[in-house]
GROMACS .gro file of C-alpha atoms in nm:
model
  361
    1MET     CA    1  -8.246  -2.873   5.183
    2ASP     CA    2  -8.470  -2.879   4.891
    3SER     CA    3  -8.508  -3.224   4.761
    4ASP     CA    4  -8.702  -3.402   4.474
    5ALA     CA    5  -8.493  -3.742   4.551
    6SER     CA    6  -8.376  -3.907   4.873
    7VAL     CA    7  -8.034  -3.838   4.995
    8SER     CA    8  -7.823  -4.145   5.012
    9PRO     CA    9  -7.673  -4.191   5.371
   10ARG     CA   10  -7.320  -4.086   5.369
   11ARG     CA   11  -7.057  -3.996   5.629
   12ARG     CA   12  -7.041  -3.615   5.713
   13SER     CA   13  -6.700  -3.500   5.711
   14CYS     CA   14  -6.535  -3.152   5.726
   15TYR     CA   15  -6.351  -3.163   5.394
   16SER     CA   16  -6.146  -2.845   5.432
   17ASP     CA   17  -5.790  -2.902   5.413
   18SER     CA   18  -5.712  -2.523   5.428
   19GLY     CA   19  -6.031  -2.396   5.562
   20ASP     CA   20  -6.289  -2.271   5.339
   21SER     CA   21  -6.070  -2.080   5.117
   22SER     CA   22  -6.275  -2.066   4.800
   23CYS     CA   23  -6.104  -1.749   4.672
   24SER     CA   24  -5.756  -1.860   4.715
   25GLU     CA   25  -5.536  -2.076   4.502
   26PRO     CA   26  -5.537  -2.463   4.584
   27PHE     CA   27  -5.170  -2.516   4.482
   28SER     CA   28  -4.913  -2.319   4.692
   29GLU     CA   29  -4.563  -2.324   4.569
   30CYS     CA   30  -4.398  -2.676   4.618
   31GLY     CA   31  -4.171  -2.739   4.912
   32SER     CA   32  -3.832  -2.561   4.945
   33ASP     CA   33  -3.498  -2.636   5.034
   34ASP     CA   34  -3.514  -2.746   5.369
   35LEU     CA   35  -3.191  -2.790   5.497
   36SER     CA   36  -3.096  -3.032   5.805
   37PHE     CA   37  -2.744  -3.088   5.969
   38THR     CA   38  -2.622  -3.272   6.279
   39PRO     CA   39  -2.589  -3.046   6.556
   40ALA     CA   40  -2.205  -3.065   6.536
   41ALA     CA   41  -2.238  -2.908   6.221
   42ALA     CA   42  -2.512  -2.654   6.278
   43ALA     CA   43  -2.298  -2.374   6.416
   44GLY     CA   44  -2.091  -2.380   6.102
   45ILE     CA   45  -2.377  -2.404   5.863
   46HIS     CA   46  -2.563  -2.120   6.035
   47ARG     CA   47  -2.256  -1.894   5.977
   48LEU     CA   48  -2.257  -2.028   5.615
   49LEU     CA   49  -2.610  -1.966   5.559
   50LEU     CA   50  -2.572  -1.590   5.696
   51SER     CA   51  -2.281  -1.529   5.450
   52CYS     CA   52  -2.474  -1.684   5.160
   53ALA     CA   53  -2.762  -1.507   5.213
   54ALA     CA   54  -2.600  -1.180   5.102
   55GLU     CA   55  -2.511  -1.098   4.740
   56ALA     CA   56  -2.215  -1.292   4.620
   57SER     CA   57  -1.950  -1.159   4.392
   58ASP     CA   58  -1.915  -1.287   4.021
   59GLY     CA   59  -1.547  -1.389   4.123
   60SER     CA   60  -1.651  -1.599   4.418
   61ILE     CA   61  -1.928  -1.794   4.209
   62SER     CA   62  -1.699  -1.875   3.929
   63SER     CA   63  -1.447  -2.014   4.166
   64LEU     CA   64  -1.717  -2.235   4.277
   65VAL     CA   65  -1.813  -2.346   3.947
   66ALA     CA   66  -1.461  -2.408   3.847
   67GLU     CA   67  -1.455  -2.643   4.146
   68LEU     CA   68  -1.722  -2.812   4.032
   69GLU     CA   69  -1.545  -2.862   3.679
   70SER     CA   70  -1.213  -2.952   3.823
   71PRO     CA   71  -1.118  -3.310   3.702
   72SER     CA   72  -0.904  -3.351   4.009
   73ALA     CA   73  -1.147  -3.234   4.274
   74SER     CA   74  -1.217  -3.470   4.559
   75VAL     CA   75  -1.559  -3.528   4.684
   76ASP     CA   76  -1.535  -3.320   4.974
   77SER     CA   77  -1.449  -3.023   4.779
   78LEU     CA   78  -1.735  -3.101   4.554
   79ARG     CA   79  -1.962  -3.148   4.821
   80ARG     CA   80  -1.831  -2.784   4.955
   81ALA     CA   81  -1.851  -2.609   4.628
   82ALA     CA   82  -2.208  -2.756   4.540
   83MET     CA   83  -2.338  -2.684   4.898
   84GLU     CA   84  -2.225  -2.320   4.875
   85LEU     CA   85  -2.391  -2.266   4.569
   86ARG     CA   86  -2.703  -2.440   4.697
   87LEU     CA   87  -2.692  -2.192   4.971
   88LEU     CA   88  -2.612  -1.909   4.748
   89ALA     CA   89  -2.910  -1.974   4.546
   90LYS     CA   90  -3.161  -2.021   4.861
   91HIS     CA   91  -3.263  -1.672   4.932
   92ASN     CA   92  -3.098  -1.427   4.696
   93PRO     CA   93  -3.251  -1.361   4.353
   94ASP     CA   94  -2.944  -1.198   4.224
   95ASN     CA   95  -2.740  -1.462   4.323
   96ARG     CA   96  -2.962  -1.705   4.120
   97ILE     CA   97  -2.917  -1.511   3.802
   98ARG     CA   98  -2.538  -1.482   3.875
   99ILE     CA   99  -2.494  -1.860   3.923
  100ALA     CA  100  -2.687  -1.949   3.619
  101ALA     CA  101  -2.491  -1.681   3.409
  102SER     CA  102  -2.164  -1.833   3.544
  103GLY     CA  103  -2.222  -2.162   3.369
  104ALA     CA  104  -2.327  -2.367   3.692
  105VAL     CA  105  -2.605  -2.537   3.560
  106ARG     CA  106  -2.423  -2.811   3.356
  107PRO     CA  107  -2.170  -2.900   3.615
  108LEU     CA  108  -2.498  -2.909   3.874
  109VAL     CA  109  -2.666  -3.142   3.624
  110ALA     CA  110  -2.356  -3.369   3.603
  111LEU     CA  111  -2.373  -3.418   3.986
  112LEU     CA  112  -2.731  -3.559   3.959
  113SER     CA  113  -2.541  -3.886   3.824
  114HIS     CA  114  -2.266  -3.878   4.072
  115ALA     CA  115  -2.240  -4.185   4.290
  116ASP     CA  116  -2.209  -3.985   4.620
  117PRO     CA  117  -2.552  -3.944   4.757
  118LEU     CA  118  -2.503  -3.609   4.938
  119LEU     CA  119  -2.372  -3.483   4.613
  120GLN     CA  120  -2.683  -3.583   4.439
  121GLU     CA  121  -2.887  -3.410   4.686
  122HIS     CA  122  -2.666  -3.060   4.675
  123GLY     CA  123  -2.700  -3.090   4.284
  124VAL     CA  124  -3.079  -3.125   4.300
  125THR     CA  125  -3.156  -2.874   4.541
  126ALA     CA  126  -2.929  -2.602   4.404
  127LEU     CA  127  -3.116  -2.667   4.057
  128LEU     CA  128  -3.439  -2.649   4.246
  129ASN     CA  129  -3.334  -2.308   4.405
  130LEU     CA  130  -3.200  -2.152   4.047
  131SER     CA  131  -3.533  -2.279   3.900
  132ILE     CA  132  -3.728  -2.032   4.123
  133CYS     CA  133  -3.614  -1.765   3.886
  134ASP     CA  134  -3.806  -1.790   3.570
  135GLU     CA  135  -3.509  -1.671   3.360
  136ASN     CA  136  -3.338  -1.975   3.454
  137LYS     CA  137  -3.562  -2.208   3.331
  138ALA     CA  138  -3.501  -2.222   2.968
  139LEU     CA  139  -3.139  -2.249   3.064
  140MET     CA  140  -3.174  -2.549   3.251
  141VAL     CA  141  -3.419  -2.732   2.993
  142GLU     CA  142  -3.131  -2.628   2.741
  143ALA     CA  143  -2.863  -2.790   2.967
  144GLY     CA  144  -3.059  -3.110   2.950
  145ALA     CA  145  -3.163  -3.122   3.316
  146ILE     CA  146  -3.507  -3.280   3.257
  147ARG     CA  147  -3.377  -3.634   3.235
  148PRO     CA  148  -3.140  -3.628   3.506
  149LEU     CA  149  -3.389  -3.499   3.728
  150VAL     CA  150  -3.627  -3.763   3.633
  151ARG     CA  151  -3.351  -4.015   3.722
  152ALA     CA  152  -3.303  -3.846   4.055
  153LEU     CA  153  -3.695  -3.878   4.143
  154LYS     CA  154  -3.678  -4.235   4.084
  155SER     CA  155  -3.367  -4.343   4.226
  156ALA     CA  156  -3.190  -4.066   4.443
  157ALA     CA  157  -3.080  -4.206   4.782
  158SER     CA  158  -3.232  -3.932   5.010
  159PRO     CA  159  -3.619  -3.881   5.038
  160ALA     CA  160  -3.522  -3.493   5.025
  161ALA     CA  161  -3.340  -3.542   4.688
  162ARG     CA  162  -3.653  -3.709   4.548
  163GLU     CA  163  -3.902  -3.469   4.661
  164ASN     CA  164  -3.676  -3.170   4.543
  165ALA     CA  165  -3.643  -3.315   4.227
  166ALA     CA  166  -4.022  -3.346   4.182
  167CYS     CA  167  -4.026  -2.974   4.276
  168ALA     CA  168  -3.770  -2.874   4.027
  169LEU     CA  169  -3.936  -3.082   3.737
  170LEU     CA  170  -4.275  -2.886   3.843
  171ARG     CA  171  -4.082  -2.539   3.811
  172LEU     CA  172  -3.937  -2.658   3.467
  173SER     CA  173  -4.298  -2.767   3.341
  174GLN     CA  174  -4.405  -2.422   3.373
  175LEU     CA  175  -4.181  -2.279   3.117
  176ASP     CA  176  -4.413  -2.374   2.844
  177GLY     CA  177  -4.618  -2.658   2.709
  178ALA     CA  178  -4.332  -2.807   2.522
  179ALA     CA  179  -4.130  -2.826   2.850
  180ALA     CA  180  -4.448  -2.994   3.018
  181ALA     CA  181  -4.458  -3.244   2.742
  182ALA     CA  182  -4.077  -3.307   2.753
  183VAL     CA  183  -4.107  -3.382   3.131
  184GLY     CA  184  -4.393  -3.627   3.081
  185ARG     CA  185  -4.224  -3.799   2.768
  186ALA     CA  186  -3.904  -3.831   3.037
  187GLY     CA  187  -4.125  -4.066   3.258
  188ALA     CA  188  -4.188  -3.841   3.533
  189ILE     CA  189  -4.576  -3.909   3.566
  190PRO     CA  190  -4.540  -4.281   3.688
  191LEU     CA  191  -4.278  -4.168   3.935
  192LEU     CA  192  -4.499  -3.876   4.078
  193VAL     CA  193  -4.794  -4.105   4.100
  194ALA     CA  194  -4.593  -4.350   4.292
  195LEU     CA  195  -4.468  -4.050   4.511
  196LEU     CA  196  -4.843  -3.949   4.558
  197GLU     CA  197  -4.910  -4.300   4.683
  198THR     CA  198  -4.627  -4.370   4.928
  199GLY     CA  199  -4.474  -4.037   4.993
  200GLY     CA  200  -4.450  -3.851   5.300
  201PRO     CA  201  -4.689  -3.538   5.365
  202ARG     CA  202  -4.439  -3.316   5.164
  203GLY     CA  203  -4.385  -3.552   4.898
  204LYS     CA  204  -4.736  -3.614   4.822
  205LYS     CA  205  -4.817  -3.234   4.810
  206ASP     CA  206  -4.509  -3.194   4.574
  207ALA     CA  207  -4.628  -3.480   4.344
  208ALA     CA  208  -4.979  -3.337   4.341
  209THR     CA  209  -4.862  -2.998   4.221
  210ALA     CA  210  -4.633  -3.140   3.985
  211LEU     CA  211  -4.876  -3.363   3.828
  212TYR     CA  212  -5.141  -3.048   3.827
  213ALA     CA  213  -4.871  -2.854   3.655
  214LEU     CA  214  -4.791  -3.122   3.369
  215CYS     CA  215  -5.114  -3.215   3.313
  216SER     CA  216  -5.244  -2.841   3.265
  217GLY     CA  217  -4.946  -2.775   3.066
  218ALA     CA  218  -4.955  -3.056   2.794
  219ARG     CA  219  -5.291  -3.265   2.717
  220GLU     CA  220  -5.061  -3.577   2.655
  221ASN     CA  221  -4.957  -3.593   3.024
  222ARG     CA  222  -5.320  -3.659   3.119
  223LEU     CA  223  -5.348  -3.958   2.941
  224ARG     CA  224  -4.999  -4.057   3.093
  225ALA     CA  225  -5.131  -3.978   3.432
  226VAL     CA  226  -5.449  -4.200   3.389
  227GLU     CA  227  -5.244  -4.491   3.247
  228ALA     CA  228  -4.990  -4.469   3.567
  229GLY     CA  229  -5.319  -4.531   3.793
  230ALA     CA  230  -5.337  -4.175   3.932
  231VAL     CA  231  -5.696  -4.188   3.974
  232ARG     CA  232  -5.706  -4.440   4.245
  233PRO     CA  233  -5.465  -4.237   4.490
  234LEU     CA  234  -5.635  -3.907   4.416
  235LEU     CA  235  -5.979  -4.024   4.511
  236ASP     CA  236  -5.845  -4.181   4.816
  237LEU     CA  237  -5.680  -3.834   4.936
  238MET     CA  238  -6.018  -3.663   4.819
  239SER     CA  239  -6.199  -3.916   5.086
  240ASP     CA  240  -5.945  -3.843   5.355
  241PRO     CA  241  -5.991  -3.493   5.507
  242GLU     CA  242  -5.694  -3.552   5.750
  243SER     CA  243  -5.454  -3.597   5.437
  244GLY     CA  244  -5.458  -3.205   5.386
  245MET     CA  245  -5.500  -3.296   5.037
  246VAL     CA  246  -5.861  -3.281   4.939
  247ASP     CA  247  -5.835  -2.960   4.718
  248LYS     CA  248  -5.502  -3.036   4.569
  249ALA     CA  249  -5.620  -3.393   4.465
  250ALA     CA  250  -5.972  -3.274   4.329
  251TYR     CA  251  -5.800  -3.035   4.108
  252VAL     CA  252  -5.560  -3.271   3.964
  253LEU     CA  253  -5.868  -3.525   3.918
  254HIS     CA  254  -6.070  -3.256   3.748
  255SER     CA  255  -5.796  -3.219   3.482
  256LEU     CA  256  -5.797  -3.592   3.429
  257VAL     CA  257  -6.177  -3.621   3.377
  258GLY     CA  258  -6.156  -3.409   3.066
  259LEU     CA  259  -6.036  -3.720   2.895
  260ALA     CA  260  -6.262  -4.015   2.800
  261GLU     CA  261  -6.000  -4.241   2.988
  262GLY     CA  262  -6.008  -4.023   3.295
  263ARG     CA  263  -6.383  -4.030   3.318
  264SER     CA  264  -6.397  -4.406   3.287
  265ALA     CA  265  -6.116  -4.463   3.514
  266THR     CA  266  -6.285  -4.226   3.771
  267VAL     CA  267  -6.627  -4.414   3.762
  268GLU     CA  268  -6.474  -4.745   3.757
  269GLU     CA  269  -6.255  -4.681   4.078
  270GLY     CA  270  -6.571  -4.549   4.266
  271GLY     CA  271  -6.528  -4.159   4.214
  272ILE     CA  272  -6.884  -4.080   4.176
  273PRO     CA  273  -6.987  -4.123   4.540
  274VAL     CA  274  -6.672  -3.939   4.647
  275LEU     CA  275  -6.764  -3.621   4.415
  276VAL     CA  276  -7.131  -3.625   4.528
  277GLU     CA  277  -7.026  -3.629   4.886
  278MET     CA  278  -6.777  -3.341   4.815
  279VAL     CA  279  -7.076  -3.137   4.653
  280GLU     CA  280  -7.270  -3.187   4.963
  281VAL     CA  281  -7.038  -3.121   5.251
  282GLY     CA  282  -6.742  -2.998   5.108
  283THR     CA  283  -6.592  -2.624   5.117
  284SER     CA  284  -6.713  -2.366   4.862
  285ARG     CA  285  -6.413  -2.431   4.639
  286GLN     CA  286  -6.444  -2.830   4.675
  287LYS     CA  287  -6.818  -2.823   4.581
  288GLU     CA  288  -6.758  -2.589   4.279
  289ILE     CA  289  -6.465  -2.829   4.139
  290ALA     CA  290  -6.683  -3.146   4.240
  291THR     CA  291  -6.963  -3.011   4.029
  292LEU     CA  292  -6.725  -2.926   3.735
  293SER     CA  293  -6.598  -3.274   3.745
  294LEU     CA  294  -6.950  -3.433   3.765
  295LEU     CA  295  -7.050  -3.231   3.460
  296GLN     CA  296  -6.756  -3.341   3.285
  297ILE     CA  297  -6.849  -3.709   3.364
  298CYS     CA  298  -7.225  -3.672   3.287
  299ASP     CA  299  -7.178  -3.501   2.962
  300ASP     CA  300  -7.284  -3.728   2.667
  301ASN     CA  301  -7.304  -4.050   2.879
  302ALA     CA  302  -7.658  -4.137   2.996
  303ALA     CA  303  -7.529  -4.468   3.233
  304TYR     CA  304  -7.319  -4.206   3.415
  305ARG     CA  305  -7.589  -3.970   3.465
  306THR     CA  306  -7.805  -4.235   3.604
  307MET     CA  307  -7.544  -4.338   3.843
  308VAL     CA  308  -7.469  -3.981   3.972
  309ALA     CA  309  -7.835  -3.926   4.011
  310ARG     CA  310  -7.910  -4.255   4.223
  311GLU     CA  311  -7.594  -4.168   4.449
  312GLY     CA  312  -7.827  -3.874   4.563
  313ALA     CA  313  -7.653  -3.568   4.377
  314ILE     CA  314  -7.970  -3.376   4.287
  315PRO     CA  315  -8.080  -3.262   4.668
  316PRO     CA  316  -7.731  -3.103   4.728
  317LEU     CA  317  -7.721  -2.964   4.380
  318VAL     CA  318  -8.057  -2.800   4.419
  319ALA     CA  319  -7.932  -2.641   4.759
  320LEU     CA  320  -7.605  -2.535   4.575
  321SER     CA  321  -7.803  -2.368   4.296
  322GLN     CA  322  -8.019  -2.179   4.555
  323SER     CA  323  -7.732  -2.089   4.778
  324SER     CA  324  -7.704  -1.690   4.833
  325SER     CA  325  -7.323  -1.732   4.892
  326ALA     CA  326  -7.239  -1.924   4.562
  327ARG     CA  327  -7.103  -1.748   4.291
  328PRO     CA  328  -7.344  -1.705   3.954
  329LYS     CA  329  -7.112  -1.928   3.750
  330LEU     CA  330  -7.118  -2.198   3.987
  331LYS     CA  331  -7.520  -2.174   4.017
  332THR     CA  332  -7.550  -2.209   3.636
  333LYS     CA  333  -7.331  -2.513   3.624
  334ALA     CA  334  -7.523  -2.675   3.919
  335GLU     CA  335  -7.854  -2.600   3.730
  336ALA     CA  336  -7.705  -2.749   3.418
  337LEU     CA  337  -7.610  -3.072   3.605
  338ILE     CA  338  -7.953  -3.105   3.761
  339GLU     CA  339  -8.133  -3.066   3.423
  340MET     CA  340  -7.920  -3.340   3.276
  341LEU     CA  341  -7.978  -3.558   3.594
  342ARG     CA  342  -8.367  -3.521   3.565
  343GLN     CA  343  -8.322  -3.617   3.194
  344PRO     CA  344  -8.033  -3.874   3.182
  345ARG     CA  345  -8.129  -3.961   2.820
  346SER     CA  346  -8.110  -3.610   2.655
  347GLY     CA  347  -7.820  -3.520   2.434
  348SER     CA  348  -7.476  -3.390   2.507
  349LEU     CA  349  -7.473  -3.075   2.741
  350ARG     CA  350  -7.223  -2.948   2.486
  351ALA     CA  351  -7.458  -2.984   2.223
  352THR     CA  352  -7.768  -2.872   2.389
  353ARG     CA  353  -7.705  -2.639   2.680
  354PRO     CA  354  -7.840  -2.265   2.644
  355ALA     CA  355  -7.608  -2.001   2.522
  356ALA     CA  356  -7.596  -1.843   2.892
  357ILE     CA  357  -7.419  -2.181   3.017
  358VAL     CA  358  -7.185  -2.171   2.753
  359ALA     CA  359  -7.118  -1.803   2.824
  360ALA     CA  360  -7.069  -1.863   3.204
  361GLU     CA  361  -6.770  -2.097   3.141
   0.00000   0.00000   0.00000
């Protein structure tokens, strides 16, 4: 490796959580409707799944919605109707359209406030399945689904309901910037950060994916994420290849370092060594996102540049800039960062960088 500074010692880890997939997206779709039932119920549920995979008639859907709206319906009948709507929406795109058009969204949203935990789970998951269809997202937002989903994310009895609420909020936030901002204002971000810290593997992945969508969709959500303490768990996940979350966490962090508060939190939480190590030993995609994050951190801050240089960033950046496999855009970014680190007291990259660098962004 070409070097004009000594490399600080660091552990050599394989950072890949999905292989060196520099051309694939770091965020797949969030978790889906994973049904689990007792063995005694499995046979009946299997038959119901088969029947629900087919296209449902408008009449059968309307009767299920009427059952949900009936003031005299028992908990058992509500459970059955909600579960059938959930299953009808699970695999069949046409059913999702029919169910939403039949007026099911509002009664399903109402189930999220019901005292019965199973009804809450069926309601949340039916809404998640409906939200897979882009045409339904606006209907769900108009029906007031955001705040009840945030409450479910906070306090639903089952982990599955909380995880599915996170996933449904992710899908609604993809509608437009206004929806993403509304999800943030409803209080979802601190809850997603908590899920990122304490959830199971699926919960962490859903939380990271939702945070990325929310922070990409509305700038105000980035500050909410920083203030909720997102930087520390993101760095922990980036430092742990076994988590399977390195790429996802790195992309969320990159969205946060676009803010001064995010850059400050990243430095204060020890993020510079994590990012430098990723440039050195990460996959192609991880090298790229770490380089871009370091560029953001170093821009217009001589103290941060000095910290990055002392951490040993220049040698791996030189190697990256000379790599035959690196994309031209990435090489340009690496070269710009090297120049900044060698002249830490120069002006802002935004003010001084050549036109070729700006054009490469």
